mmCIF file of C-alpha atoms in Angstrom:
data_model
loop_
_atom_site.group_PDB
_atom_site.id
_atom_site.type_symbol
_atom_site.label_atom_id
_atom_site.label_comp_id
_atom_site.label_asym_id
_atom_site.label_seq_id
_atom_site.Cartn_x
_atom_site.Cartn_y
_atom_site.Cartn_z
ATOM 1 C CA UNK O 1 -11.564 -19.227 1.443
ATOM 2 C CA UNK O 2 -11.895 -15.927 -0.520
ATOM 3 C CA UNK O 3 -8.017 -15.778 -0.770
ATOM 4 C CA UNK O 4 -7.836 -19.320 -2.005
ATOM 5 C CA UNK O 5 -10.596 -18.829 -4.582
ATOM 6 C CA UNK O 6 -8.902 -15.708 -5.915
ATOM 7 C CA UNK O 7 -5.333 -17.180 -6.232
ATOM 8 C CA UNK O 8 -6.143 -20.258 -8.244
ATOM 9 C CA UNK O 9 -7.145 -22.791 -5.683
ATOM 10 C CA UNK O 10 -10.182 -25.136 -6.479
ATOM 11 C CA UNK O 11 -12.678 -26.129 -3.941
ATOM 12 C CA UNK O 12 -12.759 -29.958 -4.044
ATOM 13 C CA UNK O 13 -15.271 -30.886 -1.306
ATOM 14 C CA UNK O 14 -16.042 -30.583 2.340
ATOM 15 C CA UNK O 15 -15.771 -32.742 5.458
ATOM 16 C CA UNK O 16 -19.141 -33.123 7.064
ATOM 17 C CA UNK O 17 -19.688 -29.419 7.201
ATOM 18 C CA UNK O 18 -16.750 -28.988 9.493
ATOM 19 C CA UNK O 19 -14.069 -27.908 6.941
ATOM 20 C CA UNK O 20 -13.610 -27.408 3.143
ATOM 21 C CA UNK O 21 -11.091 -29.041 1.022
ATOM 22 C CA UNK O 22 -9.095 -27.072 -1.639
ATOM 23 C CA UNK O 23 -6.696 -28.277 -4.286
ATOM 24 C CA UNK O 24 -4.088 -26.313 -6.301
ATOM 25 C CA UNK O 25 -2.171 -27.020 -9.612
ATOM 26 C CA UNK O 26 -1.016 -30.211 -11.175
ATOM 27 C CA UNK O 27 1.039 -31.071 -8.169
ATOM 28 C CA UNK O 28 -2.206 -31.583 -6.192
ATOM 29 C CA UNK O 29 -1.490 -29.262 -3.309
ATOM 30 C CA UNK O 30 -4.252 -29.640 -0.777
ATOM 31 C CA UNK O 31 -5.343 -27.777 2.278
ATOM 32 C CA UNK O 32 -8.243 -28.296 4.685
ATOM 33 C CA UNK O 33 -9.828 -25.149 5.928
ATOM 34 C CA UNK O 34 -12.036 -25.317 9.106
ATOM 35 C CA UNK O 35 -15.254 -23.412 8.840
ATOM 36 C CA UNK O 36 -15.215 -22.244 12.479
ATOM 37 C CA UNK O 37 -12.626 -21.487 15.154
ATOM 38 C CA UNK O 38 -14.753 -23.397 17.691
ATOM 39 C CA UNK O 39 -13.295 -26.720 16.756
ATOM 40 C CA UNK O 40 -10.434 -28.027 18.921
ATOM 41 C CA UNK O 41 -7.975 -28.558 16.013
ATOM 42 C CA UNK O 42 -8.601 -25.097 14.541
ATOM 43 C CA UNK O 43 -5.080 -23.648 15.395
ATOM 44 C CA UNK O 44 -3.262 -26.780 13.955
ATOM 45 C CA UNK O 45 -5.379 -26.738 10.775
ATOM 46 C CA UNK O 46 -4.844 -23.051 10.122
ATOM 47 C CA UNK O 47 -1.102 -23.511 10.681
ATOM 48 C CA UNK O 48 -1.083 -26.248 8.075
ATOM 49 C CA UNK O 49 -2.963 -23.967 5.636
ATOM 50 C CA UNK O 50 -0.407 -21.149 6.154
ATOM 51 C CA UNK O 51 2.519 -23.523 5.819
ATOM 52 C CA UNK O 52 1.127 -24.950 2.470
ATOM 53 C CA UNK O 53 0.402 -21.470 1.017
ATOM 54 C CA UNK O 54 3.885 -20.263 2.026
ATOM 55 C CA UNK O 55 5.311 -23.291 0.125
ATOM 56 C CA UNK O 56 3.170 -22.702 -2.964
ATOM 57 C CA UNK O 57 3.863 -19.040 -3.112
ATOM 58 C CA UNK O 58 7.454 -19.349 -2.003
ATOM 59 C CA UNK O 59 7.054 -16.873 0.882
ATOM 60 C CA UNK O 60 8.133 -16.944 4.519
ATOM 61 C CA UNK O 61 5.284 -18.175 6.724
ATOM 62 C CA UNK O 62 5.241 -14.843 8.662
ATOM 63 C CA UNK O 63 4.721 -12.945 5.388
ATOM 64 C CA UNK O 64 1.974 -15.393 4.316
ATOM 65 C CA UNK O 65 0.202 -14.877 7.582
ATOM 66 C CA UNK O 66 0.517 -11.144 7.128
ATOM 67 C CA UNK O 67 -1.000 -11.294 3.643
ATOM 68 C CA UNK O 68 -3.980 -13.312 4.882
ATOM 69 C CA UNK O 69 -4.593 -10.846 7.725
ATOM 70 C CA UNK O 70 -4.712 -7.987 5.188
ATOM 71 C CA UNK O 71 -6.043 -9.622 1.934
ATOM 72 C CA UNK O 72 -7.171 -6.392 0.237
ATOM 73 C CA UNK O 73 -3.736 -4.632 0.338
ATOM 74 C CA UNK O 74 -1.386 -4.017 -2.620
ATOM 75 C CA UNK O 75 2.224 -4.053 -1.671
ATOM 76 C CA UNK O 76 5.357 -2.520 -3.323
ATOM 77 C CA UNK O 77 9.027 -3.397 -2.572
ATOM 78 C CA UNK O 78 11.757 -0.934 -3.331
ATOM 79 C CA UNK O 79 15.102 -2.866 -3.441
ATOM 80 C CA UNK O 80 18.083 -0.510 -3.089
ATOM 81 C CA UNK O 81 21.780 -1.224 -3.591
ATOM 82 C CA UNK O 82 23.508 1.203 -1.267
ATOM 83 C CA UNK O 83 27.230 1.285 -0.737
ATOM 84 C CA UNK O 84 26.972 -0.313 2.684
ATOM 85 C CA UNK O 85 27.048 -3.852 4.409
ATOM 86 C CA UNK O 86 24.139 -6.085 3.692
ATOM 87 C CA UNK O 87 20.912 -4.969 5.503
ATOM 88 C CA UNK O 88 22.335 -1.474 6.173
ATOM 89 C CA UNK O 89 22.045 1.854 4.356
ATOM 90 C CA UNK O 90 23.675 5.311 5.005
ATOM 91 C CA UNK O 91 21.358 7.575 6.966
ATOM 92 C CA UNK O 92 21.254 10.215 4.197
ATOM 93 C CA UNK O 93 20.436 7.631 1.553
ATOM 94 C CA UNK O 94 17.649 6.150 3.766
ATOM 95 C CA UNK O 95 16.086 9.657 4.249
ATOM 96 C CA UNK O 96 16.152 10.210 0.505
ATOM 97 C CA UNK O 97 14.575 6.851 -0.238
ATOM 98 C CA UNK O 98 11.653 7.190 2.219
ATOM 99 C CA UNK O 99 10.956 10.643 0.789
ATOM 100 C CA UNK O 100 11.146 9.152 -2.561
ATOM 101 C CA UNK O 101 8.304 6.732 -1.767
ATOM 102 C CA UNK O 102 6.040 9.540 -0.662
ATOM 103 C CA UNK O 103 6.834 11.637 -3.717
ATOM 104 C CA UNK O 104 6.288 8.627 -6.069
ATOM 105 C CA UNK O 105 2.743 8.015 -4.573
ATOM 106 C CA UNK O 106 2.021 11.790 -5.132
ATOM 107 C CA UNK O 107 3.192 11.733 -8.733
ATOM 108 C CA UNK O 108 1.180 8.674 -9.516
ATOM 109 C CA UNK O 109 -2.035 9.813 -7.651
ATOM 110 C CA UNK O 110 -1.912 13.121 -9.571
ATOM 111 C CA UNK O 111 -1.248 11.426 -12.938
ATOM 112 C CA UNK O 112 -4.402 9.191 -12.361
ATOM 113 C CA UNK O 113 -6.551 12.153 -11.099
ATOM 114 C CA UNK O 114 -5.413 14.509 -13.877
ATOM 115 C CA UNK O 115 -4.106 12.493 -16.845
ATOM 116 C CA UNK O 116 -1.753 14.466 -19.161
ATOM 117 C CA UNK O 117 -1.220 17.319 -16.527
ATOM 118 C CA UNK O 118 2.149 18.075 -17.904
ATOM 119 C CA UNK O 119 5.822 17.679 -16.789
ATOM 120 C CA UNK O 120 5.632 20.244 -13.948
ATOM 121 C CA UNK O 121 2.860 19.516 -11.460
ATOM 122 C CA UNK O 122 1.438 22.511 -9.544
ATOM 123 C CA UNK O 123 2.353 23.015 -5.988
ATOM 124 C CA UNK O 124 -1.266 22.920 -4.978
ATOM 125 C CA UNK O 125 -2.625 19.488 -5.093
ATOM 126 C CA UNK O 126 -6.265 18.205 -4.719
ATOM 127 C CA UNK O 127 -7.142 16.482 -1.481
ATOM 128 C CA UNK O 128 -7.290 13.034 -2.960
ATOM 129 C CA UNK O 129 -3.819 13.319 -4.119
ATOM 130 C CA UNK O 130 -2.365 14.826 -0.919
ATOM 131 C CA UNK O 131 -4.046 12.175 1.224
ATOM 132 C CA UNK O 132 -2.884 9.114 -0.938
ATOM 133 C CA UNK O 133 0.512 8.824 0.621
ATOM 134 C CA UNK O 134 -1.057 8.900 4.035
ATOM 135 C CA UNK O 135 -2.779 5.603 3.384
ATOM 136 C CA UNK O 136 0.545 3.744 2.823
ATOM 137 C CA UNK O 137 2.344 2.015 5.661
ATOM 138 C CA UNK O 138 6.133 1.668 5.213
ATOM 139 C CA UNK O 139 8.522 -0.731 6.666
ATOM 140 C CA UNK O 140 11.529 -2.873 5.601
ATOM 141 C CA UNK O 141 11.520 -6.367 4.049
ATOM 142 C CA UNK O 142 13.859 -9.257 3.878
ATOM 143 C CA UNK O 143 16.794 -8.366 1.439
ATOM 144 C CA UNK O 144 19.868 -6.280 0.996
ATOM 145 C CA UNK O 145 17.888 -3.190 1.798
ATOM 146 C CA UNK O 146 14.275 -3.243 0.864
ATOM 147 C CA UNK O 147 11.596 -0.744 1.777
ATOM 148 C CA UNK O 148 8.114 -2.228 1.769
ATOM 149 C CA UNK O 149 4.941 -0.160 1.323
ATOM 150 C CA UNK O 150 1.382 -1.403 1.898
ATOM 151 C CA UNK O 151 -1.657 0.384 0.400
ATOM 152 C CA UNK O 152 -5.134 -0.790 1.490
ATOM 153 C CA UNK O 153 -7.596 -0.916 -1.422
ATOM 154 C CA UNK O 154 -10.482 1.074 0.191
ATOM 155 C CA UNK O 155 -13.005 -0.363 2.741
ATOM 156 C CA UNK O 156 -13.291 -4.069 2.913
ATOM 157 C CA UNK O 157 -16.465 -6.168 2.760
ATOM 158 C CA UNK O 158 -17.473 -9.667 1.819
ATOM 159 C CA UNK O 159 -17.891 -9.022 -1.915
ATOM 160 C CA UNK O 160 -15.161 -10.717 -3.891
ATOM 161 C CA UNK O 161 -13.199 -8.361 -6.107
ATOM 162 C CA UNK O 162 -15.223 -5.345 -4.783
ATOM 163 C CA UNK O 163 -12.135 -3.096 -4.623
ATOM 164 C CA UNK O 164 -10.791 -4.075 -8.042
ATOM 165 C CA UNK O 165 -11.660 -0.593 -9.404
ATOM 166 C CA UNK O 166 -10.510 1.196 -6.187
ATOM 167 C CA UNK O 167 -8.715 4.529 -6.836
ATOM 168 C CA UNK O 168 -5.700 3.082 -4.945
ATOM 169 C CA UNK O 169 -5.374 0.119 -7.311
ATOM 170 C CA UNK O 170 -5.812 2.479 -10.302
ATOM 171 C CA UNK O 171 -3.033 4.705 -8.989
ATOM 172 C CA UNK O 172 -0.650 1.787 -8.570
ATOM 173 C CA UNK O 173 -1.389 0.341 -11.923
ATOM 174 C CA UNK O 174 -0.723 3.799 -13.505
ATOM 175 C CA UNK O 175 2.544 3.942 -11.532
ATOM 176 C CA UNK O 176 3.740 0.707 -12.841
ATOM 177 C CA UNK O 177 3.029 1.880 -16.427
ATOM 178 C CA UNK O 178 4.732 5.213 -15.765
ATOM 179 C CA UNK O 179 7.831 3.367 -14.597
ATOM 180 C CA UNK O 180 8.295 1.824 -17.973
ATOM 181 C CA UNK O 181 7.649 5.038 -19.703
ATOM 182 C CA UNK O 182 10.032 7.138 -17.665
ATOM 183 C CA UNK O 183 12.656 4.351 -17.971
ATOM 184 C CA UNK O 184 12.326 4.578 -21.801
ATOM 185 C CA UNK O 185 12.582 8.283 -21.681
ATOM 186 C CA UNK O 186 15.775 8.037 -19.636
ATOM 187 C CA UNK O 187 17.419 5.618 -22.199
ATOM 188 C CA UNK O 188 16.290 7.897 -25.174
ATOM 189 C CA UNK O 189 17.457 11.038 -23.381
ATOM 190 C CA UNK O 190 20.768 9.427 -22.803
ATOM 191 C CA UNK O 191 21.142 8.573 -26.557
ATOM 192 C CA UNK O 192 19.905 11.990 -27.733
ATOM 193 C CA UNK O 193 21.814 13.835 -24.999
ATOM 194 C CA UNK O 194 18.823 16.085 -24.367
ATOM 195 C CA UNK O 195 15.855 15.985 -22.049
ATOM 196 C CA UNK O 196 12.874 16.261 -24.465
ATOM 197 C CA UNK O 197 12.024 12.599 -24.277
ATOM 198 C CA UNK O 198 10.632 13.166 -20.797
ATOM 199 C CA UNK O 199 8.329 15.884 -21.973
ATOM 200 C CA UNK O 200 7.098 13.737 -24.806
ATOM 201 C CA UNK O 201 5.758 11.143 -22.364
ATOM 202 C CA UNK O 202 3.761 13.194 -19.935
ATOM 203 C CA UNK O 203 0.558 11.644 -21.167
ATOM 204 C CA UNK O 204 1.859 8.332 -19.694
ATOM 205 C CA UNK O 205 2.379 9.918 -16.218
ATOM 206 C CA UNK O 206 6.031 11.115 -16.497
ATOM 207 C CA UNK O 207 6.480 14.288 -14.496
ATOM 208 C CA UNK O 208 9.286 16.141 -12.646
ATOM 209 C CA UNK O 209 7.892 14.882 -9.349
ATOM 210 C CA UNK O 210 8.060 11.252 -10.663
ATOM 211 C CA UNK O 211 11.667 11.774 -12.001
ATOM 212 C CA UNK O 212 12.713 13.341 -8.772
ATOM 213 C CA UNK O 213 11.235 10.612 -6.549
ATOM 214 C CA UNK O 214 12.876 7.849 -8.593
ATOM 215 C CA UNK O 215 16.236 9.629 -8.595
ATOM 216 C CA UNK O 216 16.227 9.692 -4.664
ATOM 217 C CA UNK O 217 16.306 5.738 -4.728
ATOM 218 C CA UNK O 218 19.833 6.056 -6.361
ATOM 219 C CA UNK O 219 21.309 7.411 -3.145
ATOM 220 C CA UNK O 220 22.874 10.875 -2.432
ATOM 221 C CA UNK O 221 24.909 10.791 -5.693
ATOM 222 C CA UNK O 222 21.787 9.750 -7.747
ATOM 223 C CA UNK O 223 23.704 7.071 -9.585
ATOM 224 C CA UNK O 224 22.984 3.733 -7.906
ATOM 225 C CA UNK O 225 20.596 1.041 -9.389
ATOM 226 C CA UNK O 226 17.282 -0.025 -7.859
ATOM 227 C CA UNK O 227 14.281 -2.172 -8.367
ATOM 228 C CA UNK O 228 10.569 -1.666 -7.763
ATOM 229 C CA UNK O 229 8.277 -4.753 -7.484
ATOM 230 C CA UNK O 230 4.493 -4.859 -7.208
ATOM 231 C CA UNK O 231 2.731 -7.557 -5.219
ATOM 232 C CA UNK O 232 -1.039 -7.272 -5.872
ATOM 233 C CA UNK O 233 -3.584 -8.063 -3.204
ATOM 234 C CA UNK O 234 -4.536 -11.723 -3.283
ATOM 235 C CA UNK O 235 -8.285 -11.031 -3.077
ATOM 236 C CA UNK O 236 -8.350 -8.374 -5.755
ATOM 237 C CA UNK O 237 -7.792 -9.426 -9.366
ATOM 238 C CA UNK O 238 -4.896 -7.769 -11.213
ATOM 239 C CA UNK O 239 -3.716 -8.477 -14.718
ATOM 240 C CA UNK O 240 -0.449 -6.681 -14.224
ATOM 241 C CA UNK O 241 2.667 -8.718 -13.810
ATOM 242 C CA UNK O 242 4.656 -8.837 -10.583
ATOM 243 C CA UNK O 243 8.159 -8.867 -12.217
ATOM 244 C CA UNK O 244 10.414 -6.102 -10.708
ATOM 245 C CA UNK O 245 11.067 -2.975 -12.742
ATOM 246 C CA UNK O 246 14.840 -2.171 -12.677
ATOM 247 C CA UNK O 247 16.633 1.075 -13.182
ATOM 248 C CA UNK O 248 20.369 1.143 -13.868
ATOM 249 C CA UNK O 249 22.769 3.720 -12.480
ATOM 250 C CA UNK O 250 23.068 5.580 -15.724
ATOM 251 C CA UNK O 251 19.266 5.807 -16.036
ATOM 252 C CA UNK O 252 18.976 7.181 -12.501
ATOM 253 C CA UNK O 253 21.525 9.913 -13.338
ATOM 254 C CA UNK O 254 19.250 10.885 -16.322
ATOM 255 C CA UNK O 255 16.106 11.040 -14.067
ATOM 256 C CA UNK O 256 17.974 13.368 -11.777
ATOM 257 C CA UNK O 257 19.130 15.475 -14.621
ATOM 258 C CA UNK O 258 15.524 15.772 -15.962
ATOM 259 C CA UNK O 259 14.192 16.644 -12.513
ATOM 260 C CA UNK O 260 16.838 19.286 -12.019
ATOM 261 C CA UNK O 261 16.869 21.054 -15.447
ATOM 262 C CA UNK O 262 13.927 20.230 -17.623
ATOM 263 C CA UNK O 263 11.489 23.068 -17.966
ATOM 264 C CA UNK O 264 13.372 25.412 -15.846
ATOM 265 C CA UNK O 265 14.346 29.021 -16.924
ATOM 266 C CA UNK O 266 17.854 29.140 -18.491
ATOM 267 C CA UNK O 267 20.638 30.096 -16.189
ATOM 268 C CA UNK O 268 24.460 30.276 -16.581
ATOM 269 C CA UNK O 269 27.139 29.515 -13.907
ATOM 270 C CA UNK O 270 30.802 28.444 -13.764
ATOM 271 C CA UNK O 271 31.243 24.574 -13.981
ATOM 272 C CA UNK O 272 33.628 21.831 -14.806
ATOM 273 C CA UNK O 273 33.225 18.349 -16.098
ATOM 274 C CA UNK O 274 35.502 15.328 -16.248
ATOM 275 C CA UNK O 275 34.410 12.344 -18.335
ATOM 276 C CA UNK O 276 34.380 10.662 -21.695
ATOM 277 C CA UNK O 277 33.182 11.883 -25.154
ATOM 278 C CA UNK O 278 29.969 10.094 -25.986
ATOM 279 C CA UNK O 279 28.887 11.729 -29.181
ATOM 280 C CA UNK O 280 30.275 14.210 -31.739
ATOM 281 C CA UNK O 281 28.698 16.457 -34.426
ATOM 282 C CA UNK O 282 30.459 18.801 -36.964
ATOM 283 C CA UNK O 283 29.346 19.954 -40.382
ATOM 284 C CA UNK O 284 32.778 20.771 -41.860
ATOM 285 C CA UNK O 285 36.396 19.963 -40.801
ATOM 286 C CA UNK O 286 37.296 23.667 -40.569
ATOM 287 C CA UNK O 287 34.322 24.599 -38.421
ATOM 288 C CA UNK O 288 33.427 24.508 -34.759
ATOM 289 C CA UNK O 289 31.819 21.261 -33.620
ATOM 290 C CA UNK O 290 29.845 19.989 -30.697
ATOM 291 C CA UNK O 291 30.779 16.987 -28.520
ATOM 292 C CA UNK O 292 28.746 15.359 -25.748
ATOM 293 C CA UNK O 293 30.733 14.659 -22.638
ATOM 294 C CA UNK O 294 29.397 12.346 -19.918
ATOM 295 C CA UNK O 295 31.003 12.280 -16.565
ATOM 296 C CA UNK O 296 31.145 14.103 -13.258
ATOM 297 C CA UNK O 297 29.874 17.656 -13.559
ATOM 298 C CA UNK O 298 30.851 20.044 -10.654
ATOM 299 C CA UNK O 299 28.973 23.211 -10.095
ATOM 300 C CA UNK O 300 29.421 25.238 -6.847
ATOM 301 C CA UNK O 301 31.404 22.363 -5.309
ATOM 302 C CA UNK O 302 28.510 19.984 -5.905
ATOM 303 C CA UNK O 303 29.314 17.068 -8.195
ATOM 304 C CA UNK O 304 26.785 14.969 -10.135
ATOM 305 C CA UNK O 305 26.870 12.509 -12.884
ATOM 306 C CA UNK O 306 25.638 14.353 -15.955
ATOM 307 C CA UNK O 307 26.229 14.820 -19.654
ATOM 308 C CA UNK O 308 26.746 18.170 -21.376
ATOM 309 C CA UNK O 309 27.148 19.588 -24.822
ATOM 310 C CA UNK O 310 30.430 21.297 -25.410
ATOM 311 C CA UNK O 311 31.165 23.581 -28.371
ATOM 312 C CA UNK O 312 34.911 23.144 -29.524
ATOM 313 C CA UNK O 313 37.014 24.918 -32.093
ATOM 314 C CA UNK O 314 38.515 22.759 -34.860
ATOM 315 C CA UNK O 315 41.788 21.998 -33.099
ATOM 316 C CA UNK O 316 40.032 20.924 -29.891
ATOM 317 C CA UNK O 317 37.419 19.046 -31.775
ATOM 318 C CA UNK O 318 40.219 16.934 -33.444
ATOM 319 C CA UNK O 319 41.739 16.239 -29.991
ATOM 320 C CA UNK O 320 38.360 15.305 -28.682
ATOM 321 C CA UNK O 321 37.947 12.930 -31.693
ATOM 322 C CA UNK O 322 41.184 11.176 -30.886
ATOM 323 C CA UNK O 323 40.229 10.893 -27.152
ATOM 324 C CA UNK O 324 36.842 9.424 -28.189
ATOM 325 C CA UNK O 325 38.635 6.812 -30.348
ATOM 326 C CA UNK O 326 41.094 5.850 -27.656
ATOM 327 C CA UNK O 327 38.595 5.852 -24.758
ATOM 328 C CA UNK O 328 40.365 8.673 -22.893
ATOM 329 C CA UNK O 329 38.825 11.033 -20.465
ATOM 330 C CA UNK O 330 38.675 14.819 -21.000
ATOM 331 C CA UNK O 331 38.316 17.730 -18.706
ATOM 332 C CA UNK O 332 36.515 20.991 -19.621
ATOM 333 C CA UNK O 333 35.753 23.999 -17.590
ATOM 334 C CA UNK O 334 33.806 27.142 -18.496
ATOM 335 C CA UNK O 335 30.338 28.543 -18.324
ATOM 336 C CA UNK O 336 27.422 26.075 -17.960
ATOM 337 C CA UNK O 337 24.110 27.115 -19.460
ATOM 338 C CA UNK O 338 21.069 24.953 -18.495
ATOM 339 C CA UNK O 339 18.702 25.665 -21.404
ATOM 340 C CA UNK O 340 15.645 23.764 -19.894
ATOM 341 C CA UNK O 341 16.270 21.086 -22.507
ATOM 342 C CA UNK O 342 19.920 20.296 -22.218
ATOM 343 C CA UNK O 343 23.114 21.491 -20.552
ATOM 344 C CA UNK O 344 25.715 23.388 -22.587
ATOM 345 C CA UNK O 345 29.290 23.986 -21.291
ATOM 346 C CA UNK O 346 31.110 26.816 -23.188
ATOM 347 C CA UNK O 347 34.894 26.371 -22.504
ATOM 348 C CA UNK O 348 36.790 29.237 -21.053
ATOM 349 C CA UNK O 349 39.930 28.087 -22.989
ATOM 350 C CA UNK O 350 40.525 25.125 -20.762
ATOM 351 C CA UNK O 351 40.115 21.727 -22.609
ATOM 352 C CA UNK O 352 42.375 18.726 -21.795
ATOM 353 C CA UNK O 353 42.719 15.201 -22.771
ATOM 354 C CA UNK O 354 43.727 13.177 -19.719
#
């Protein structure tokens, strides 16, 4: 009855003290809820309640029963799109994804406990942050490959909405807001070809741990899309929508880039990139210019989807300009410097239009 009351049903009457009658919406859905399990028809009546709720909420009956058994539990669904048959996922990608869920909860709990902590979270975390992932129960749900997480909202009692301000709920609400912020940062970083948009959103809960966790959902190559959906506990009011938050493959690559490079000490190493010219900048035709190349960056035999800044002399710049106009790929090798804000690849004399 508490679940019905908190999900929009209206109590319409009772049947001689043996059951209560509830109605929902304009279509006049109706359920009869027995007040005691001592009545002979209790199992049948409860089955009818579950069947009707499943129809109204468009859920499988088994899931509806599970929700009623744990009414003060928030649920999250991580829908992945691995390169595998439906319902399956490569073992390496599965390991990354489950680790990503744990890191995601740590990042959100820290952001709620210490708002504006900065992009790089300390290794030492307070107990309340370390213990938060331990409260979550993980499993799989119906779908291509969906990881489900259940987070109980503190101790349960008979007070309606008693856990609405629970730390667990606050963490999950902050996580949902942080997802929109980090997605906007990824889009802006892609346009500006630098990572500072992530640092500019640390007050919104964006951190290296958050970026790293989300990048794990993109598979071993950190370039596959994914979605995260929040299903709020039926007995605890939440104003946040339940629509899924989606990240595209290109955004996932930027998240991985930020987690790997942003804020780290500059370092230089041999590298090579093959991709397309995305942006160009030059002050005068007879001077060196800069181009942004997005594609597959290979460093120490490890390949990732990245974008780098490449300084080019006037002749190579003109060739890059033609490649950009014709949509052709280029290949550059040289010394890669990760500045902590962006990656710069200084050619060693090898620049080719493919």
